[in-house]
Amino acid sequence: MTSLYAKGGGAVQIAEQIAARIKGGTLRPGELLPPVRQLAAELEVNANTVASAYARLRDAGLVATRGRAGTVVLEPPLAAVSAAYTPRQVPAGMCDLASGNLDAALLPALALGAAEGFPQQNGYDISGDLPVLTGLGREWLGRQGVSLGEPAVFSGALDAMEKALRCHMQPGAAVWVEDPCWPPLLTLLRHLRLRPLPLAMDEQGCRLPESGAAGAVILTPRAHNPTGALLSAQRAQQWRRFLSANPQCLAIVDDFWGPLSQQPLHLPFDGDRGLYVLSLSKFLSPDLRIALACGNPTLLQAMRADQYISERWVSHILQQIAARLWGQALQEGQLQRAQQAYQARRDELVRRLNALNHTALAVGEGLHLWLPVRSETAAAQLMAQRGWLVQGGEPFRLKGDPAIRVSLANVVPAQLAPLAQDLADAMRASAAIN
């Protein structure tokens, strides 16, 4: 391996040589680079020069240092993301309980008259967010008993979280995440070269870490995906004490269920020590790609600067549509109807499952149920044979036990009884079905 490198050179030249071989495929993912002192001796340079070259490669996300295990070549970021993205195909005649999509009947419908239109800017000097949209967000947070300053508009929750993590952390740092976790978040962390550290979930939400350190923690206060758990007032208070004692750890709160929740919002951080993110997807439309973020003003300023470098602004036309839909949903009582409909489906299915299995599954809230199984493969196969497409738990789990995720948006009341029976059978299935 070391014969690939030219003698001598500075840290920049050595890093460029190694980077070229990684990108060209000569050095493949998982392959170890030589120890610093060994490579320094062969290149006839100071060990600090090689250490600096390796640091440049780490910062570029090309390698990772794993203590005594050495420095290893990483999979290219885009390849990792491409491997994680596989569009789901729903077989004909099968009920989709896997995708996590919404019930279209519970979303507000945008109605425009013939004379209506949205004013369009004709230049590239657009700046600022629309006060009508940020005002709705501020008023809604006020009704939740939360005051975090003026919200900023970003292109969806993942966009806001990505910008926050980029501004706050360096590649190679650790992030605490809930286990099980929302898979796109794990893909984002992989792309940013951040290490997820799992924290178990229970009936009060995400547990606190027992050891270790991380630069950030990402928490879901309500309708956790995939378990439906809620962050209790007691657990939120425990997190506030923990984060107060660990000010280097940024708390990012992903309140994706927000206005569809019937439960109070318990923030795990005090004042402006964290970042609160509210996606508009679940209650207005996934295709809007808009989220509001508020909290730490220094972090928000850095996130806005990052936004200006890339997309520069979120379409004002989309912001106007979002504001109109939000106002319409409030005026017509649509949010309350959606709250009640989703919760009724969930409550009834959990009641039936508990009766069939003689268990005590927590009710929770939101679209998803997380059901423990003996075998994910056997459970998924049994459900497929009976006409249900469910999601195996492996993409969500870091350390947790086998489970399946069931999404309820496409379930009608008449299906709840047979679905409960089939799920009860799937939870007990212990071998793959031929």
Short mmCIF file of N, CA and C in Angstrom, two decimals, residues 40-176:
data_model
loop_
_atom_site.label_atom_id
_atom_site.label_comp_id
_atom_site.label_asym_id
_atom_site.label_seq_id
_atom_site.Cartn_x
_atom_site.Cartn_y
_atom_site.Cartn_z
N ALA A 40 5.18 7.82 7.95
CA ALA A 40 6.14 8.91 8.05
C ALA A 40 7.56 8.42 7.75
N ALA A 41 7.90 7.24 8.28
CA ALA A 41 9.23 6.69 8.03
C ALA A 41 9.42 6.35 6.56
N GLU A 42 8.39 5.80 5.92
CA GLU A 42 8.53 5.41 4.52
C GLU A 42 8.55 6.61 3.58
N LEU A 43 7.88 7.68 3.99
CA LEU A 43 7.87 8.88 3.15
C LEU A 43 9.00 9.84 3.50
N GLU A 44 9.71 9.49 4.61
CA GLU A 44 10.83 10.30 5.07
C GLU A 44 10.39 11.72 5.42
N VAL A 45 9.28 11.78 6.21
CA VAL A 45 8.77 13.07 6.70
C VAL A 45 8.52 12.93 8.19
N ASN A 46 8.25 14.05 8.84
CA ASN A 46 7.93 14.05 10.26
C ASN A 46 6.57 13.41 10.50
N ALA A 47 6.43 12.68 11.62
CA ALA A 47 5.14 12.04 11.94
C ALA A 47 4.02 13.05 12.04
N ASN A 48 4.31 14.26 12.51
CA ASN A 48 3.27 15.30 12.61
C ASN A 48 2.71 15.67 11.24
N THR A 49 3.56 15.57 10.22
CA THR A 49 3.10 15.89 8.87
C THR A 49 2.06 14.87 8.41
N VAL A 50 2.31 13.58 8.66
CA VAL A 50 1.35 12.55 8.29
C VAL A 50 0.08 12.69 9.13
N ALA A 51 0.24 12.98 10.43
CA ALA A 51 -0.93 13.17 11.29
C ALA A 51 -1.80 14.31 10.78
N SER A 52 -1.17 15.39 10.32
CA SER A 52 -1.91 16.52 9.77
C SER A 52 -2.62 16.13 8.47
N ALA A 53 -1.97 15.30 7.65
CA ALA A 53 -2.59 14.84 6.40
C ALA A 53 -3.82 13.99 6.71
N TYR A 54 -3.69 13.10 7.68
CA TYR A 54 -4.82 12.27 8.07
C TYR A 54 -5.97 13.13 8.61
N ALA A 55 -5.63 14.18 9.35
CA ALA A 55 -6.67 15.08 9.88
C ALA A 55 -7.43 15.75 8.74
N ARG A 56 -6.71 16.15 7.69
CA ARG A 56 -7.38 16.74 6.53
C ARG A 56 -8.32 15.74 5.86
N LEU A 57 -7.91 14.49 5.78
CA LEU A 57 -8.77 13.47 5.20
C LEU A 57 -10.00 13.21 6.06
N ARG A 58 -9.83 13.25 7.38
CA ARG A 58 -10.98 13.10 8.28
C ARG A 58 -11.95 14.25 8.10
N ASP A 59 -11.42 15.47 8.04
CA ASP A 59 -12.29 16.64 7.87
C ASP A 59 -13.05 16.59 6.55
N ALA A 60 -12.45 15.95 5.55
CA ALA A 60 -13.10 15.82 4.24
C ALA A 60 -14.09 14.66 4.21
N GLY A 61 -14.16 13.90 5.30
CA GLY A 61 -15.09 12.78 5.35
C GLY A 61 -14.65 11.56 4.56
N LEU A 62 -13.35 11.47 4.28
CA LEU A 62 -12.84 10.34 3.48
C LEU A 62 -12.36 9.19 4.34
N VAL A 63 -11.92 9.47 5.58
CA VAL A 63 -11.43 8.43 6.48
C VAL A 63 -11.97 8.70 7.87
N ALA A 64 -11.87 7.69 8.72
CA ALA A 64 -12.25 7.83 10.13
C ALA A 64 -11.17 7.17 10.97
N THR A 65 -10.82 7.81 12.09
CA THR A 65 -9.84 7.26 13.01
C THR A 65 -10.58 6.53 14.12
N ARG A 66 -10.25 5.27 14.31
CA ARG A 66 -10.96 4.44 15.27
C ARG A 66 -10.02 3.88 16.33
N GLY A 67 -9.29 4.79 16.96
CA GLY A 67 -8.42 4.41 18.06
C GLY A 67 -7.37 3.40 17.63
N ARG A 68 -7.23 2.35 18.45
CA ARG A 68 -6.23 1.33 18.17
C ARG A 68 -6.53 0.54 16.90
N ALA A 69 -7.79 0.62 16.43
CA ALA A 69 -8.14 -0.09 15.20
C ALA A 69 -7.57 0.58 13.96
N GLY A 70 -7.06 1.82 14.11
CA GLY A 70 -6.41 2.49 13.01
C GLY A 70 -7.31 3.45 12.25
N THR A 71 -6.80 3.94 11.13
CA THR A 71 -7.52 4.89 10.28
C THR A 71 -8.07 4.15 9.07
N VAL A 72 -9.38 4.18 8.90
CA VAL A 72 -10.04 3.36 7.90
C VAL A 72 -10.68 4.24 6.82
N VAL A 73 -10.66 3.76 5.60
CA VAL A 73 -11.29 4.47 4.48
C VAL A 73 -12.80 4.31 4.59
N LEU A 74 -13.52 5.41 4.41
CA LEU A 74 -14.97 5.39 4.51
C LEU A 74 -15.61 5.26 3.12
N GLU A 75 -16.84 4.79 3.13
CA GLU A 75 -17.62 4.76 1.90
C GLU A 75 -17.89 6.18 1.44
N PRO A 76 -17.81 6.49 0.14
CA PRO A 76 -18.11 7.85 -0.32
C PRO A 76 -19.50 8.29 0.13
N PRO A 77 -19.65 9.54 0.61
CA PRO A 77 -20.93 9.99 1.16
C PRO A 77 -22.11 9.78 0.24
N LEU A 78 -21.97 10.12 -1.03
CA LEU A 78 -23.11 10.00 -1.94
C LEU A 78 -23.48 8.54 -2.18
N ALA A 79 -22.50 7.66 -2.15
CA ALA A 79 -22.80 6.24 -2.32
C ALA A 79 -23.59 5.72 -1.13
N ALA A 80 -23.24 6.20 0.08
CA ALA A 80 -23.97 5.77 1.27
C ALA A 80 -25.41 6.23 1.22
N VAL A 81 -25.61 7.47 0.76
CA VAL A 81 -26.97 8.00 0.68
C VAL A 81 -27.77 7.27 -0.41
N SER A 82 -27.14 7.03 -1.56
CA SER A 82 -27.84 6.34 -2.65
C SER A 82 -28.27 4.94 -2.23
N ALA A 83 -27.41 4.26 -1.45
CA ALA A 83 -27.75 2.91 -1.01
C ALA A 83 -28.93 2.92 -0.06
N ALA A 84 -29.09 4.02 0.69
CA ALA A 84 -30.17 4.08 1.67
C ALA A 84 -31.51 4.44 1.03
N TYR A 85 -31.46 5.02 -0.18
CA TYR A 85 -32.70 5.47 -0.82
C TYR A 85 -33.16 4.45 -1.85
N THR A 86 -34.19 3.72 -1.49
CA THR A 86 -34.77 2.75 -2.41
C THR A 86 -36.29 2.95 -2.42
N PRO A 87 -36.84 3.57 -3.45
CA PRO A 87 -38.28 3.80 -3.49
C PRO A 87 -39.07 2.51 -3.30
N ARG A 88 -40.11 2.59 -2.48
CA ARG A 88 -40.89 1.42 -2.14
C ARG A 88 -41.94 1.15 -3.22
N GLN A 89 -42.05 -0.12 -3.61
CA GLN A 89 -43.07 -0.54 -4.56
C GLN A 89 -44.14 -1.33 -3.80
N VAL A 90 -45.39 -0.89 -3.91
CA VAL A 90 -46.49 -1.58 -3.23
C VAL A 90 -47.14 -2.52 -4.23
N PRO A 91 -47.09 -3.83 -3.97
CA PRO A 91 -47.70 -4.80 -4.90
C PRO A 91 -49.20 -4.54 -5.06
N ALA A 92 -49.69 -4.83 -6.23
CA ALA A 92 -51.12 -4.64 -6.52
C ALA A 92 -51.97 -5.46 -5.55
N GLY A 93 -53.04 -4.86 -5.07
CA GLY A 93 -53.96 -5.53 -4.19
C GLY A 93 -53.54 -5.59 -2.74
N MET A 94 -52.41 -4.98 -2.39
CA MET A 94 -51.93 -5.02 -1.01
C MET A 94 -52.16 -3.67 -0.34
N CYS A 95 -52.58 -3.69 0.92
CA CYS A 95 -52.80 -2.45 1.67
C CYS A 95 -51.47 -1.96 2.23
N ASP A 96 -51.12 -0.73 1.93
CA ASP A 96 -49.82 -0.17 2.30
C ASP A 96 -49.84 0.34 3.73
N LEU A 97 -49.19 -0.39 4.65
CA LEU A 97 -49.02 0.04 6.04
C LEU A 97 -47.55 0.32 6.32
N ALA A 98 -46.77 0.50 5.27
CA ALA A 98 -45.32 0.64 5.45
C ALA A 98 -44.78 2.02 5.12
N SER A 99 -45.42 2.73 4.20
CA SER A 99 -44.80 3.94 3.67
C SER A 99 -44.80 5.11 4.63
N GLY A 100 -45.74 5.16 5.55
CA GLY A 100 -45.82 6.31 6.44
C GLY A 100 -46.47 7.52 5.82
N ASN A 101 -47.15 7.33 4.68
CA ASN A 101 -47.85 8.44 4.04
C ASN A 101 -49.05 8.88 4.87
N LEU A 102 -49.67 9.97 4.46
CA LEU A 102 -50.79 10.55 5.18
C LEU A 102 -52.12 10.18 4.53
N ASP A 103 -53.19 10.38 5.26
CA ASP A 103 -54.53 10.25 4.73
C ASP A 103 -54.87 11.56 4.02
N ALA A 104 -54.97 11.52 2.70
CA ALA A 104 -55.20 12.74 1.94
C ALA A 104 -56.50 13.44 2.34
N ALA A 105 -57.47 12.67 2.80
CA ALA A 105 -58.75 13.26 3.20
C ALA A 105 -58.62 14.12 4.45
N LEU A 106 -57.51 13.99 5.17
CA LEU A 106 -57.32 14.76 6.40
C LEU A 106 -56.38 15.94 6.22
N LEU A 107 -56.03 16.24 4.97
CA LEU A 107 -55.22 17.42 4.66
C LEU A 107 -56.11 18.53 4.12
N PRO A 108 -55.78 19.79 4.41
CA PRO A 108 -56.58 20.89 3.84
C PRO A 108 -56.39 20.96 2.33
N ALA A 109 -57.46 21.28 1.62
CA ALA A 109 -57.40 21.38 0.16
C ALA A 109 -57.24 22.83 -0.25
N LEU A 110 -56.27 23.11 -1.11
CA LEU A 110 -56.04 24.47 -1.57
C LEU A 110 -57.03 24.79 -2.68
N ALA A 111 -57.85 25.81 -2.46
CA ALA A 111 -58.84 26.23 -3.45
C ALA A 111 -58.55 27.67 -3.85
N LEU A 112 -58.31 27.89 -5.14
CA LEU A 112 -58.03 29.23 -5.65
C LEU A 112 -59.10 29.61 -6.66
N GLY A 113 -59.61 30.82 -6.50
CA GLY A 113 -60.57 31.34 -7.47
C GLY A 113 -59.87 31.80 -8.74
N ALA A 114 -60.66 32.05 -9.77
CA ALA A 114 -60.09 32.44 -11.06
C ALA A 114 -59.32 33.74 -10.98
N ALA A 115 -59.73 34.63 -10.09
CA ALA A 115 -59.09 35.94 -10.00
C ALA A 115 -57.92 35.95 -9.01
N GLU A 116 -57.70 34.83 -8.34
CA GLU A 116 -56.66 34.80 -7.32
C GLU A 116 -55.32 34.39 -7.92
N GLY A 117 -54.28 34.90 -7.33
CA GLY A 117 -52.93 34.54 -7.74
C GLY A 117 -51.95 34.99 -6.69
N PHE A 118 -50.71 34.59 -6.85
CA PHE A 118 -49.68 34.97 -5.89
C PHE A 118 -48.70 35.90 -6.57
N PRO A 119 -48.40 37.03 -5.94
CA PRO A 119 -47.42 37.95 -6.55
C PRO A 119 -46.06 37.30 -6.67
N GLN A 120 -45.41 37.49 -7.81
CA GLN A 120 -44.11 36.87 -8.05
C GLN A 120 -43.03 37.94 -8.11
N GLN A 121 -41.95 37.71 -7.36
CA GLN A 121 -40.82 38.62 -7.40
C GLN A 121 -40.09 38.43 -8.72
N ASN A 122 -39.51 39.51 -9.24
CA ASN A 122 -38.85 39.42 -10.54
C ASN A 122 -37.34 39.56 -10.45
N GLY A 123 -36.78 39.43 -9.24
CA GLY A 123 -35.33 39.56 -9.09
C GLY A 123 -34.78 38.54 -8.12
N TYR A 124 -33.47 38.67 -7.86
CA TYR A 124 -32.78 37.74 -6.97
C TYR A 124 -32.35 38.42 -5.67
N ASP A 125 -33.01 39.52 -5.35
CA ASP A 125 -32.67 40.25 -4.13
C ASP A 125 -33.71 40.00 -3.04
N ILE A 126 -34.42 38.87 -3.14
CA ILE A 126 -35.43 38.53 -2.14
C ILE A 126 -34.73 38.18 -0.83
N SER A 127 -35.25 38.68 0.25
CA SER A 127 -34.69 38.33 1.55
C SER A 127 -35.80 38.31 2.59
N GLY A 128 -35.57 37.59 3.65
CA GLY A 128 -36.54 37.54 4.72
C GLY A 128 -37.62 36.50 4.51
N ASP A 129 -38.27 36.14 5.60
CA ASP A 129 -39.38 35.19 5.57
C ASP A 129 -40.70 35.96 5.63
N LEU A 130 -41.77 35.33 5.16
CA LEU A 130 -43.05 36.02 5.13
C LEU A 130 -43.61 36.16 6.53
N PRO A 131 -43.90 37.38 6.99
CA PRO A 131 -44.41 37.58 8.34
C PRO A 131 -45.72 36.84 8.60
N VAL A 132 -46.54 36.65 7.57
CA VAL A 132 -47.82 35.96 7.79
C VAL A 132 -47.59 34.51 8.20
N LEU A 133 -46.54 33.87 7.64
CA LEU A 133 -46.25 32.48 7.99
C LEU A 133 -45.54 32.39 9.33
N THR A 134 -44.50 33.18 9.53
CA THR A 134 -43.79 33.14 10.80
C THR A 134 -44.70 33.58 11.95
N GLY A 135 -45.64 34.49 11.65
CA GLY A 135 -46.59 34.90 12.68
C GLY A 135 -47.50 33.76 13.11
N LEU A 136 -47.95 32.94 12.14
CA LEU A 136 -48.77 31.78 12.49
C LEU A 136 -47.98 30.81 13.37
N GLY A 137 -46.71 30.62 13.04
CA GLY A 137 -45.88 29.74 13.85
C GLY A 137 -45.68 30.28 15.25
N ARG A 138 -45.43 31.57 15.37
CA ARG A 138 -45.22 32.19 16.68
C ARG A 138 -46.49 32.11 17.52
N GLU A 139 -47.64 32.37 16.89
CA GLU A 139 -48.91 32.30 17.62
C GLU A 139 -49.19 30.87 18.08
N TRP A 140 -48.90 29.88 17.21
CA TRP A 140 -49.15 28.50 17.59
C TRP A 140 -48.27 28.09 18.76
N LEU A 141 -46.99 28.47 18.71
CA LEU A 141 -46.10 28.15 19.82
C LEU A 141 -46.56 28.83 21.11
N GLY A 142 -47.07 30.04 20.97
CA GLY A 142 -47.60 30.73 22.15
C GLY A 142 -48.73 29.96 22.79
N ARG A 143 -49.59 29.34 21.95
CA ARG A 143 -50.69 28.53 22.50
C ARG A 143 -50.17 27.25 23.16
N GLN A 144 -48.94 26.85 22.79
CA GLN A 144 -48.32 25.70 23.43
C GLN A 144 -47.60 26.09 24.72
N GLY A 145 -47.61 27.38 25.04
CA GLY A 145 -46.92 27.85 26.23
C GLY A 145 -45.42 28.01 26.04
N VAL A 146 -44.99 28.22 24.78
CA VAL A 146 -43.56 28.29 24.45
C VAL A 146 -43.25 29.63 23.80
N SER A 147 -42.17 30.26 24.24
CA SER A 147 -41.70 31.51 23.64
C SER A 147 -40.23 31.34 23.29
N LEU A 148 -39.93 31.24 21.98
CA LEU A 148 -38.56 30.99 21.53
C LEU A 148 -38.10 32.00 20.49
N GLY A 149 -38.78 33.15 20.42
CA GLY A 149 -38.38 34.15 19.45
C GLY A 149 -38.99 33.93 18.09
N GLU A 150 -38.56 34.74 17.13
CA GLU A 150 -39.12 34.70 15.78
C GLU A 150 -38.68 33.45 15.03
N PRO A 151 -39.61 32.67 14.46
CA PRO A 151 -39.21 31.49 13.69
C PRO A 151 -38.53 31.89 12.38
N ALA A 152 -37.68 31.01 11.90
CA ALA A 152 -37.07 31.14 10.58
C ALA A 152 -37.58 30.01 9.70
N VAL A 153 -37.64 30.27 8.39
CA VAL A 153 -38.22 29.31 7.45
C VAL A 153 -37.12 28.56 6.71
N PHE A 154 -37.24 27.21 6.71
CA PHE A 154 -36.28 26.37 6.00
C PHE A 154 -37.03 25.38 5.12
N SER A 155 -36.26 24.68 4.27
CA SER A 155 -36.86 23.77 3.29
C SER A 155 -37.07 22.38 3.90
N GLY A 156 -37.90 22.30 4.90
CA GLY A 156 -38.21 21.03 5.54
C GLY A 156 -37.40 20.80 6.80
N ALA A 157 -37.84 19.82 7.60
CA ALA A 157 -37.20 19.55 8.89
C ALA A 157 -35.78 19.05 8.72
N LEU A 158 -35.54 18.14 7.76
CA LEU A 158 -34.19 17.63 7.56
C LEU A 158 -33.24 18.74 7.13
N ASP A 159 -33.72 19.68 6.33
CA ASP A 159 -32.88 20.80 5.92
C ASP A 159 -32.47 21.63 7.13
N ALA A 160 -33.42 21.91 8.00
CA ALA A 160 -33.10 22.69 9.20
C ALA A 160 -32.13 21.94 10.09
N MET A 161 -32.35 20.63 10.28
CA MET A 161 -31.45 19.86 11.14
C MET A 161 -30.07 19.74 10.53
N GLU A 162 -30.00 19.56 9.21
CA GLU A 162 -28.70 19.48 8.55
C GLU A 162 -27.91 20.77 8.75
N LYS A 163 -28.56 21.90 8.57
CA LYS A 163 -27.86 23.18 8.74
C LYS A 163 -27.42 23.37 10.18
N ALA A 164 -28.25 23.00 11.13
CA ALA A 164 -27.89 23.13 12.54
C ALA A 164 -26.68 22.27 12.87
N LEU A 165 -26.68 21.02 12.40
CA LEU A 165 -25.57 20.12 12.70
C LEU A 165 -24.29 20.56 12.00
N ARG A 166 -24.40 21.03 10.77
CA ARG A 166 -23.21 21.53 10.07
C ARG A 166 -22.58 22.70 10.81
N CYS A 167 -23.44 23.59 11.32
CA CYS A 167 -22.93 24.79 11.98
C CYS A 167 -22.37 24.49 13.37
N HIS A 168 -22.89 23.44 14.01
CA HIS A 168 -22.53 23.18 15.41
C HIS A 168 -21.44 22.13 15.58
N MET A 169 -21.26 21.23 14.61
CA MET A 169 -20.43 20.06 14.83
C MET A 169 -19.40 19.86 13.73
N GLN A 170 -18.38 19.07 14.06
CA GLN A 170 -17.34 18.70 13.11
C GLN A 170 -17.51 17.23 12.72
N PRO A 171 -17.11 16.84 11.49
CA PRO A 171 -17.18 15.42 11.11
C PRO A 171 -16.45 14.54 12.12
N GLY A 172 -17.06 13.39 12.39
CA GLY A 172 -16.49 12.47 13.35
C GLY A 172 -17.08 12.59 14.74
N ALA A 173 -17.80 13.68 15.01
CA ALA A 173 -18.39 13.87 16.33
C ALA A 173 -19.60 12.96 16.51
N ALA A 174 -20.03 12.81 17.76
CA ALA A 174 -21.14 11.91 18.09
C ALA A 174 -22.42 12.70 18.31
N VAL A 175 -23.54 12.06 17.96
CA VAL A 175 -24.88 12.62 18.16
C VAL A 175 -25.74 11.56 18.84
N TRP A 176 -26.38 11.91 19.95
CA TRP A 176 -27.32 10.99 20.57
C TRP A 176 -28.63 11.00 19.78
#
